[in-house]
CSV table of C-alpha atoms and ligand atoms in Angstrom, one decimal:
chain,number,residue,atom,x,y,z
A,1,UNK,CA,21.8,45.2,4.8
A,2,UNK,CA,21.3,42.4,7.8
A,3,UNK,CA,19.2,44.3,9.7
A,4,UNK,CA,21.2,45.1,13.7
A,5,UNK,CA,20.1,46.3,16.6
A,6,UNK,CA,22.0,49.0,18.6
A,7,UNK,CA,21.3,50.6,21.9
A,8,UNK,CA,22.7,51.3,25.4
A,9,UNK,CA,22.6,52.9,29.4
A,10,UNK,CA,25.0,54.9,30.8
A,11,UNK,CA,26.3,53.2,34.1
A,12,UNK,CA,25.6,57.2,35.8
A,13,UNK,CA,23.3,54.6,38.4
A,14,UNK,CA,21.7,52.0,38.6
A,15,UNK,CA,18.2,52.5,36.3
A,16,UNK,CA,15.2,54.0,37.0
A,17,UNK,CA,11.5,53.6,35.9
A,18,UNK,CA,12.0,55.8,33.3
A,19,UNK,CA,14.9,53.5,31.8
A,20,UNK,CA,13.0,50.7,32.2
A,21,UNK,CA,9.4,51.7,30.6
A,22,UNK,CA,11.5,53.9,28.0
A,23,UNK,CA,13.5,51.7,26.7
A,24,UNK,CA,14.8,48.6,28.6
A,25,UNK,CA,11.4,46.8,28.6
A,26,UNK,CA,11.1,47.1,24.9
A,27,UNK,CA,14.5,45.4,24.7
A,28,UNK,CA,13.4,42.3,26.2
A,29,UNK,CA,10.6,42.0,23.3
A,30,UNK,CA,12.6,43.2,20.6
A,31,UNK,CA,15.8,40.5,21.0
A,32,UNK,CA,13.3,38.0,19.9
A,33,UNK,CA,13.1,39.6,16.7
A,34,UNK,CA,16.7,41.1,15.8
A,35,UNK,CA,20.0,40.0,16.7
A,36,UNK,CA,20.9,42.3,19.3
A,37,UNK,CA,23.9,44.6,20.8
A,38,UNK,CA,23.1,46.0,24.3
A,39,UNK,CA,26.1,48.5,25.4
A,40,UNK,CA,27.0,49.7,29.0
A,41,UNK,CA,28.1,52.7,27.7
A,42,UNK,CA,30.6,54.2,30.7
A,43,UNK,CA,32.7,57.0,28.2
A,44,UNK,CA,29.2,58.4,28.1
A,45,UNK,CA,28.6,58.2,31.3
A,46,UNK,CA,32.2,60.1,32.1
A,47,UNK,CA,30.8,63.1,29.9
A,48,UNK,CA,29.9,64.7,33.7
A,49,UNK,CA,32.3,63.8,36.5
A,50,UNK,CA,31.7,60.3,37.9
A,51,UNK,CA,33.2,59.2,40.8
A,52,UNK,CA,35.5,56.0,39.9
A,53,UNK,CA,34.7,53.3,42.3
A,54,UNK,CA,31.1,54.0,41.8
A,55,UNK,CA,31.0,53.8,38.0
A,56,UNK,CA,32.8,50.8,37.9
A,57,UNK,CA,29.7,49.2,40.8
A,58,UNK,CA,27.3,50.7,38.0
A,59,UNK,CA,28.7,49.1,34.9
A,60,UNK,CA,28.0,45.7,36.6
A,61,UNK,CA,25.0,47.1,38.1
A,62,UNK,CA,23.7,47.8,34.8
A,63,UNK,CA,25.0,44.6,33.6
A,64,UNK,CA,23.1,42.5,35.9
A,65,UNK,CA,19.8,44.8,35.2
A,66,UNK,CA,19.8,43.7,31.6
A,67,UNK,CA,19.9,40.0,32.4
A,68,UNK,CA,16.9,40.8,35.4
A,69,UNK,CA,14.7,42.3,33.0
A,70,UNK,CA,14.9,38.7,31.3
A,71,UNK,CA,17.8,39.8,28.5
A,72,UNK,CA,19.3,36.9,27.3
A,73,UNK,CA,23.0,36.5,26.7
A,74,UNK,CA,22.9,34.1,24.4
A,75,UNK,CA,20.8,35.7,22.0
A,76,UNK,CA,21.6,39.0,22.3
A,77,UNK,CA,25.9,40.5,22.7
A,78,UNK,CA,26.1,42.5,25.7
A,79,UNK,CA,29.3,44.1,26.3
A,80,UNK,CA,31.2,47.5,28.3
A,81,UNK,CA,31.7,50.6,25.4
A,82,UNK,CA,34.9,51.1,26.7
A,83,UNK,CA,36.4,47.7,26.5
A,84,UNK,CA,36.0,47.7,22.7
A,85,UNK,CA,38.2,50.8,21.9
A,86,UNK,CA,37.1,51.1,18.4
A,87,UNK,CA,34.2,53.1,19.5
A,88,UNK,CA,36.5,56.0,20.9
A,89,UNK,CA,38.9,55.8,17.3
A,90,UNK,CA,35.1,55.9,15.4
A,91,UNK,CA,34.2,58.3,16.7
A,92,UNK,CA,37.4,60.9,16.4
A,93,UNK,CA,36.9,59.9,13.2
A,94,UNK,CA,33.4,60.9,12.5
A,95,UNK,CA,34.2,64.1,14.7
A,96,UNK,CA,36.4,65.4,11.5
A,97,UNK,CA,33.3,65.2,9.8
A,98,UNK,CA,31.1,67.2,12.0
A,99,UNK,CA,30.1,70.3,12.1
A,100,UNK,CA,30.4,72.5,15.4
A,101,UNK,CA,27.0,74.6,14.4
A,102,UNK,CA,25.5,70.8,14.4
A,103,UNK,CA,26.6,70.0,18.0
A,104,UNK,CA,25.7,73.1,19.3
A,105,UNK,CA,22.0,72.8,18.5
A,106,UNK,CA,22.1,69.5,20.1
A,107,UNK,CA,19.3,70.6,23.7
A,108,UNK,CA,21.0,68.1,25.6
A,109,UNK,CA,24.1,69.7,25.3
A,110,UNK,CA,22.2,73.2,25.6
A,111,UNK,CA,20.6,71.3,28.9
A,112,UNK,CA,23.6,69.9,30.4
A,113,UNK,CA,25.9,72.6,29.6
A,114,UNK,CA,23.5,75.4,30.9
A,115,UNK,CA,23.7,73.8,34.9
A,116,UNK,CA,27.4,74.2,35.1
A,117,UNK,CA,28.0,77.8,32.0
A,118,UNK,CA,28.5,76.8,28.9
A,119,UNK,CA,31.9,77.9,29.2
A,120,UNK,CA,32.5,75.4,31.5
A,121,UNK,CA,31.0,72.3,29.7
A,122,UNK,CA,33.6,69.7,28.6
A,123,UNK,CA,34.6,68.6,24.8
A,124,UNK,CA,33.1,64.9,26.0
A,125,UNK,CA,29.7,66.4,26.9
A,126,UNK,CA,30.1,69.1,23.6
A,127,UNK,CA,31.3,65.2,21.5
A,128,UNK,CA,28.4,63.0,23.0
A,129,UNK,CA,26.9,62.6,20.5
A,130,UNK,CA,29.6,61.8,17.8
A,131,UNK,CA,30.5,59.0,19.8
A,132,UNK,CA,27.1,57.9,20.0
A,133,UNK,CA,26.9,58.2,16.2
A,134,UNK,CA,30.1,55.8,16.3
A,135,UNK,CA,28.3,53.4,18.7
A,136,UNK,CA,26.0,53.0,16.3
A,137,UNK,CA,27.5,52.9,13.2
A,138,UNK,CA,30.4,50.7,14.3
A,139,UNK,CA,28.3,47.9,13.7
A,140,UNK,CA,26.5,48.8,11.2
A,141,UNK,CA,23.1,49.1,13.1
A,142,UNK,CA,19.9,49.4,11.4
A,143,UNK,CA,17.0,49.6,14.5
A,144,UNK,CA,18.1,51.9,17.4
A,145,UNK,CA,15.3,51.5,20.2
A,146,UNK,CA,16.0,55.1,22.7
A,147,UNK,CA,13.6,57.0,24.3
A,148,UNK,CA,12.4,60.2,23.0
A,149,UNK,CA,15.0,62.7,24.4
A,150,UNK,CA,17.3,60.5,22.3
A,151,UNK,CA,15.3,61.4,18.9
A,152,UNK,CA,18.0,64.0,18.4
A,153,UNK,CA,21.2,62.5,18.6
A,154,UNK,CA,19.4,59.5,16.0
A,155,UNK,CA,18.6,62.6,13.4
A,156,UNK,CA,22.0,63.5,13.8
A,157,UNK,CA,24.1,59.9,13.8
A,158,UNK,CA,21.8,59.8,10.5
A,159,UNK,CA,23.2,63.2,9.1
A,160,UNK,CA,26.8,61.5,10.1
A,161,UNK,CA,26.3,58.4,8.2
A,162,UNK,CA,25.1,59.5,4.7
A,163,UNK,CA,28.0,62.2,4.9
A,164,UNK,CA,30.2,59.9,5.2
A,165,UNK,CA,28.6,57.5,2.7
A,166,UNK,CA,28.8,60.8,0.4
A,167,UNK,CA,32.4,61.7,0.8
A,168,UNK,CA,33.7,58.3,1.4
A,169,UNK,CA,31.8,55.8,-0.4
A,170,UNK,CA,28.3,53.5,1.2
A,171,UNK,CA,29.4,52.0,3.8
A,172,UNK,CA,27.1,53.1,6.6
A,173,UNK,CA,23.5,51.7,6.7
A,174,UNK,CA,20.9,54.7,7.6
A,175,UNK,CA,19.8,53.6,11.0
A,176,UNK,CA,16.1,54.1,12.7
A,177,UNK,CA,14.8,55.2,15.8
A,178,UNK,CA,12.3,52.8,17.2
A,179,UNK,CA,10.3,55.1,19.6
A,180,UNK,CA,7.0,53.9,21.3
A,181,UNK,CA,4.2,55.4,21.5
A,182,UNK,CA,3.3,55.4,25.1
A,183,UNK,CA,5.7,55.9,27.5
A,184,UNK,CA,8.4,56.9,25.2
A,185,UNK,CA,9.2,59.8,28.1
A,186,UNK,CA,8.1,59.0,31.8
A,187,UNK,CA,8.3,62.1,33.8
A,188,UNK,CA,9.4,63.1,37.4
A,189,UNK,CA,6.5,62.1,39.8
A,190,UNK,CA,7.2,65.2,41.7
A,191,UNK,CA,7.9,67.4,38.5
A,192,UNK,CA,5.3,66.6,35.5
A,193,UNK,CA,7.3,69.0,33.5
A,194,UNK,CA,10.6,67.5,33.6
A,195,UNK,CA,11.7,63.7,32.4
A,196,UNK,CA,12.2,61.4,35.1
A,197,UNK,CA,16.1,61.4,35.7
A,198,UNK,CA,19.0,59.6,36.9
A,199,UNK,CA,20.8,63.6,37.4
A,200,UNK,CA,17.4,65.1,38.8
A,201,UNK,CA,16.4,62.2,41.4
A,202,UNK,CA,17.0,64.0,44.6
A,203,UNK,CA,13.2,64.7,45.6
A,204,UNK,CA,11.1,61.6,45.2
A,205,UNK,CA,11.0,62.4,41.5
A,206,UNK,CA,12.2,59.1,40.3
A,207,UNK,CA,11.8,55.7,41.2
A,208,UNK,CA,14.6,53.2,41.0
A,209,UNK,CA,14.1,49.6,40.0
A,210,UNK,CA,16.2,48.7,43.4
A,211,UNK,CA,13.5,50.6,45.4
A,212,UNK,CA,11.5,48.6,48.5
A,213,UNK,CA,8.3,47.8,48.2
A,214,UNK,CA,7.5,50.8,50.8
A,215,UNK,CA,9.8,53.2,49.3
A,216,UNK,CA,7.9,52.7,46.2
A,217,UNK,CA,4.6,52.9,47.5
A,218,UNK,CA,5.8,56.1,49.4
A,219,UNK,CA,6.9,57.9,46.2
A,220,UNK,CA,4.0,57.2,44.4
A,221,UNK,CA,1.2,58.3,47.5
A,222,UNK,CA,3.0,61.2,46.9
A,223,UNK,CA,3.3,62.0,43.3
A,224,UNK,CA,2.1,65.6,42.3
A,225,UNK,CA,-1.3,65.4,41.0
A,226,UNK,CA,-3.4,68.2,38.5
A,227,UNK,CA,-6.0,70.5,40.0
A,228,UNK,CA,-8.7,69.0,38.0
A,229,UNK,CA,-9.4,65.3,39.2
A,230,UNK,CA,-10.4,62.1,38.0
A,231,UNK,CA,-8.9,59.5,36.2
A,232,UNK,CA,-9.0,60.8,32.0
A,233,UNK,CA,-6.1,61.1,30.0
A,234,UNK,CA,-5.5,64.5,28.6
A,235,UNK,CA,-1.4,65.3,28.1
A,236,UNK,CA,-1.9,68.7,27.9
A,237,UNK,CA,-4.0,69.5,30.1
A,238,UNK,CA,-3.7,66.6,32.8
A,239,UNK,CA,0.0,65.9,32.7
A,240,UNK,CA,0.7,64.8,35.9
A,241,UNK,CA,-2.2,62.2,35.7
A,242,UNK,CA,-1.6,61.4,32.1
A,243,UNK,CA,2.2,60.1,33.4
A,244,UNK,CA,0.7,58.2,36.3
A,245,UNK,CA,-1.9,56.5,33.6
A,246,UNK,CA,1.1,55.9,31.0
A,247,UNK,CA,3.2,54.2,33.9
A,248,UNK,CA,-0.2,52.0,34.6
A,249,UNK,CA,-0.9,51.2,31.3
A,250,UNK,CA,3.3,49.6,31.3
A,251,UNK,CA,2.9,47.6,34.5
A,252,UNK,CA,-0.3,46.1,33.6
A,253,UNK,CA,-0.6,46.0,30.2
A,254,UNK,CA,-3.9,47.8,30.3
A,255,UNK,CA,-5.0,50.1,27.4
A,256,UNK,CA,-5.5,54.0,28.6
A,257,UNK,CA,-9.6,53.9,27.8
A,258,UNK,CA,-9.4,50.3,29.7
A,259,UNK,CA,-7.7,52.3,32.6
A,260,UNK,CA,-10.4,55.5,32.5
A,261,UNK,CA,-13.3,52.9,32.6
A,262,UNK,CA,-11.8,50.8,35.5
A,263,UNK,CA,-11.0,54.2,37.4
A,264,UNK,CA,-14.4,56.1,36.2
A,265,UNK,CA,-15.7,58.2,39.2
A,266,UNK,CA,-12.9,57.2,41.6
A,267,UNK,CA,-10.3,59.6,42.6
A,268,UNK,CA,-6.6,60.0,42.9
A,269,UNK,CA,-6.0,58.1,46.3
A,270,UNK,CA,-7.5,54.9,44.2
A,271,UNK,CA,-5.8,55.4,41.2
A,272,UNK,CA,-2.6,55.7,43.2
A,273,UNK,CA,-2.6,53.0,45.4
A,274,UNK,CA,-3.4,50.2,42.5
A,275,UNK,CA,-0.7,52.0,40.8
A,276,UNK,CA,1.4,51.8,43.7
A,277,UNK,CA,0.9,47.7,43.8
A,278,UNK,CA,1.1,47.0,40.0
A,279,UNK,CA,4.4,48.9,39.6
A,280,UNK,CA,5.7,47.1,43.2
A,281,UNK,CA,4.1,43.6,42.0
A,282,UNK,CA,5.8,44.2,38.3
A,283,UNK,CA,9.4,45.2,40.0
A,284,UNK,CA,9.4,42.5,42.6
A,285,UNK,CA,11.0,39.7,40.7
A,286,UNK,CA,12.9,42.0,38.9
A,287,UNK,CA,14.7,43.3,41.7
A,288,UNK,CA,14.7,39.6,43.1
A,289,UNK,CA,16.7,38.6,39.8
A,290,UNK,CA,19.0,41.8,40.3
A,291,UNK,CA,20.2,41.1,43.9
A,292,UNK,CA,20.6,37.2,42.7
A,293,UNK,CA,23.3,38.4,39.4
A,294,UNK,CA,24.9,41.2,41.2
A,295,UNK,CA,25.7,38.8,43.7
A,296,UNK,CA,27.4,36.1,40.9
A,297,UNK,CA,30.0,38.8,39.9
A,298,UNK,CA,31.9,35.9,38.2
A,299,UNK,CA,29.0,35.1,35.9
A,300,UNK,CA,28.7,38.9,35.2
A,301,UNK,CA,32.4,38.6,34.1
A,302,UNK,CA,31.9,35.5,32.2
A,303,UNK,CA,29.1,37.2,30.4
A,304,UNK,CA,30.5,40.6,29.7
A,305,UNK,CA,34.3,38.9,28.4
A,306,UNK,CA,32.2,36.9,25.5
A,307,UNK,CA,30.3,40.3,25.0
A,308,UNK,CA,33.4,41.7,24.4
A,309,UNK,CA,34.9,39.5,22.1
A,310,UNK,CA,32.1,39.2,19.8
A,311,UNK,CA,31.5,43.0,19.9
A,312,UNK,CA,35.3,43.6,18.6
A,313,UNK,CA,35.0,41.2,16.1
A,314,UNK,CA,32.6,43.2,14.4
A,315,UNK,CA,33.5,46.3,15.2
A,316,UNK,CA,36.9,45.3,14.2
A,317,UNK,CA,35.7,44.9,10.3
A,318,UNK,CA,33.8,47.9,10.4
A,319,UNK,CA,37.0,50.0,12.0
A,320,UNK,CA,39.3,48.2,9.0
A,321,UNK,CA,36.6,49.3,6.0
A,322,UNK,CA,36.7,53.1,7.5
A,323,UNK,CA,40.7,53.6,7.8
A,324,UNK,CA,40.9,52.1,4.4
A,325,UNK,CA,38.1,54.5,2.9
A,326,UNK,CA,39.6,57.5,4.5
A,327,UNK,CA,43.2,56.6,3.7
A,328,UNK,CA,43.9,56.5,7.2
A,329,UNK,CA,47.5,54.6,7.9
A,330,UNK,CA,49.3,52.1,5.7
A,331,UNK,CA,47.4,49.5,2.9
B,1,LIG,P1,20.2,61.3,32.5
B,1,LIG,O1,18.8,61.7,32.6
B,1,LIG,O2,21.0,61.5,33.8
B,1,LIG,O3,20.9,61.9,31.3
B,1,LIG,P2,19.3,58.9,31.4
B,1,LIG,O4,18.6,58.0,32.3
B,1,LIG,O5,18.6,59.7,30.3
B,1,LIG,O6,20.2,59.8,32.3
B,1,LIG,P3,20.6,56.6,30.0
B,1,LIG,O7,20.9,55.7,31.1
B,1,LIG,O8,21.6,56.7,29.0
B,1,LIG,O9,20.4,58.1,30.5
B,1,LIG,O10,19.2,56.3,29.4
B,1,LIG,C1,18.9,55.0,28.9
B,1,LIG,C2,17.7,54.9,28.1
B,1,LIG,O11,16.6,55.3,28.8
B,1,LIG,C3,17.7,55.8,26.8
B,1,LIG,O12,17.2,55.1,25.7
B,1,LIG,C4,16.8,57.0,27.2
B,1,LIG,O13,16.1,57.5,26.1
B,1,LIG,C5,15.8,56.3,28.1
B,1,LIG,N1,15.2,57.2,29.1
B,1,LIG,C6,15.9,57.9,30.0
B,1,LIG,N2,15.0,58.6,30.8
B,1,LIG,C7,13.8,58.3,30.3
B,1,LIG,C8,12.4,58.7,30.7
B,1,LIG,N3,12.2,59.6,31.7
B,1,LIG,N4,11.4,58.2,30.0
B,1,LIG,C9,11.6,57.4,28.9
B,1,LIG,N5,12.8,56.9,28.6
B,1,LIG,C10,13.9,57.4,29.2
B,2,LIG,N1,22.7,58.7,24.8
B,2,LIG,C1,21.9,57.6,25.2
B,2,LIG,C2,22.8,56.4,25.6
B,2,LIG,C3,23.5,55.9,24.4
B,2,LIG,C4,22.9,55.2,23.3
B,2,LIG,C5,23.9,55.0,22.4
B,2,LIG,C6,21.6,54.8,23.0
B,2,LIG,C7,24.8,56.0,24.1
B,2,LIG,N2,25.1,55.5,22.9
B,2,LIG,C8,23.7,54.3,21.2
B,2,LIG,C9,21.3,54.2,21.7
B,2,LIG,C10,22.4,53.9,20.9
B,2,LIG,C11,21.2,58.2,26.4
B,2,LIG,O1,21.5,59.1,27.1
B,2,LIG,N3,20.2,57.6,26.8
């Protein structure tokens, strides 16, 4: 199988550290090497209420970010989920091949649908990740670069995909997760504990890739530190630091024992502020670029229509090869 690569952001905001060092920043590297499908993927982003007006500003917002971070669209296909609808008639049909025991171990789902009573949580949220499994598959993907908290869904697209194979004959290649090693799951600055998040970003927590130079410095002055100091990395027992050092390690490119030597006998308020001016010199022309293509809305469009052509091309074969396989409609 031609190997493919497959991921995508929810347009919930624009993106945040976290998106970038998890997994955007890896995308930039990785179109050089596959040919690429990058997704805005807005009926995920639905699966908790979203207010209209603003999802629509954060589909182009999100659009833009991919081209800022130096994704190029004419090597790689980037495209809105919802504008190719074969993703939403994929995945009904994967969801008659899934099992409800297998969505309900799903933590995200037990996360998300925990905040509002899991009586209350919606069929999308409960479905997530059946259409994320049809995102994938779709197109056949092979190489499926996600953060950690995604690891999950992957095991489970890759459950989907060789039942279907089973009952309906190969079609589906078993995709991978591509998961790095360092800085597969930035956490909150204020909450060591807890991912950083586009949902939990009310406290200084997260920082967003449109955030001022000050605001940025601001945050990170006052990220949480552990009660024993200096600079060493130890997960476990230094988390907080351990996050700050990942993060440093992403916007320089220095290696963590690099870092503890350069840092050795200096304390937090050091460590901090050079953090604080590589992350602000590393987002500076990003955000530069960003205010540049989210002011050419007509490129955007130009960009995003080709996306969506070439994306329901494929996507069109793939949908064609299922229906027949399942006996779905007419020959
Ligand atoms: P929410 O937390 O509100 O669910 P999200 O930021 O996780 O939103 P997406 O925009 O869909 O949701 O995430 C895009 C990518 O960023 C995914 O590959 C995800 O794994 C990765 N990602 C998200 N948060 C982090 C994080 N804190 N650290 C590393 N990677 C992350
Ligand atoms: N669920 C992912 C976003 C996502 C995705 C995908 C990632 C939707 N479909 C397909 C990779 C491949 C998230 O929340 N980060």
């Amino acid at each position: 199988m031609k190997p493919l690569l497959f991921s995508g952001v929810k347009p919930t905001s624009t993106p945040h550290l976290g998106n970038y060092i998890g997994a955007l920043a890896q995308w930039t590297k990785l179109q050089h090497d596959y040919p690429c499908l990058f997704s805005i993927v807005d009926l995920h982003a639905i699966t908790v209420p979203q207010d209209p007006v603003e999802l629509r500003e954060h589909t182009l917002a999100i659009a833009a970010t991919y081209l800022a971070i130096g994704i190029d669209p004419a090597r790689a296909t980037l495209f809105v989920q919802s504008e190719v609808p074969e993703h939403a008639e994929l995945s009904w049909l994967l969801g008659t091949i899934t099992k409800l025991g297998e969505l309900e171990r799903m933590t995200q789902f037990k996360d998300k649908s925990q905040k509002e009573g899991a009586e209350r949580a919606g069929l999308g949220l409960f479905a997530y990740p059946v259409l994320m499994a049809a995102d994938i598959l779709l197109y056949r993907s092979t190489v499926v670069p996600v953060g950690d908290d995604q690891m999950q869904h992957l095991e489970l697209t890759r459950l989907i995909a060789r039942r279907f194979n089973e009952r309906f004959g190969d079609l589906f290649p078993i995709p991978q997760a591509l998961v790095q090693k360092v800085g597969a799951r930035v956490m909150s600055l204020q909450h060591p504990d807890r991912k950083m998040s586009k949902s939990d970003a009310t406290d200084g927590g997260t920082i967003w890739l449109t955030d001022s130079a000050d605001v940025i410095r601001k945050k990170i002055m006052r990220a949480v530190t552990d009660t024993e100091g200096g600079i060493t990395y130890d997960a476990e027992r230094k988390p907080a630091v351990a996050n700050l050092m990942e993060m440093y390690h992403h916007m320089t490119g220095m290696h963590l024992d690099a870092i503890e030597r350069e840092f050795s006998g200096k304390g937090y308020g050091d460590f901090k502020k050079a953090l604080a001016e590589a992350v602000v010199a590393h987002l500076a022309p990003i955000s530069q670029k960003l205010a540049v293509y989210q002011n050419d809305r007509g490129e955007l469009q130009r960009i995003l229509d080709a996306g969506r052509d070439h994306a329901r091309a494929l996507a069109a074969d793939t949908i064609s090869r299922v229906r027949s396989l399942m006996g779905i409609g007419r020959a």
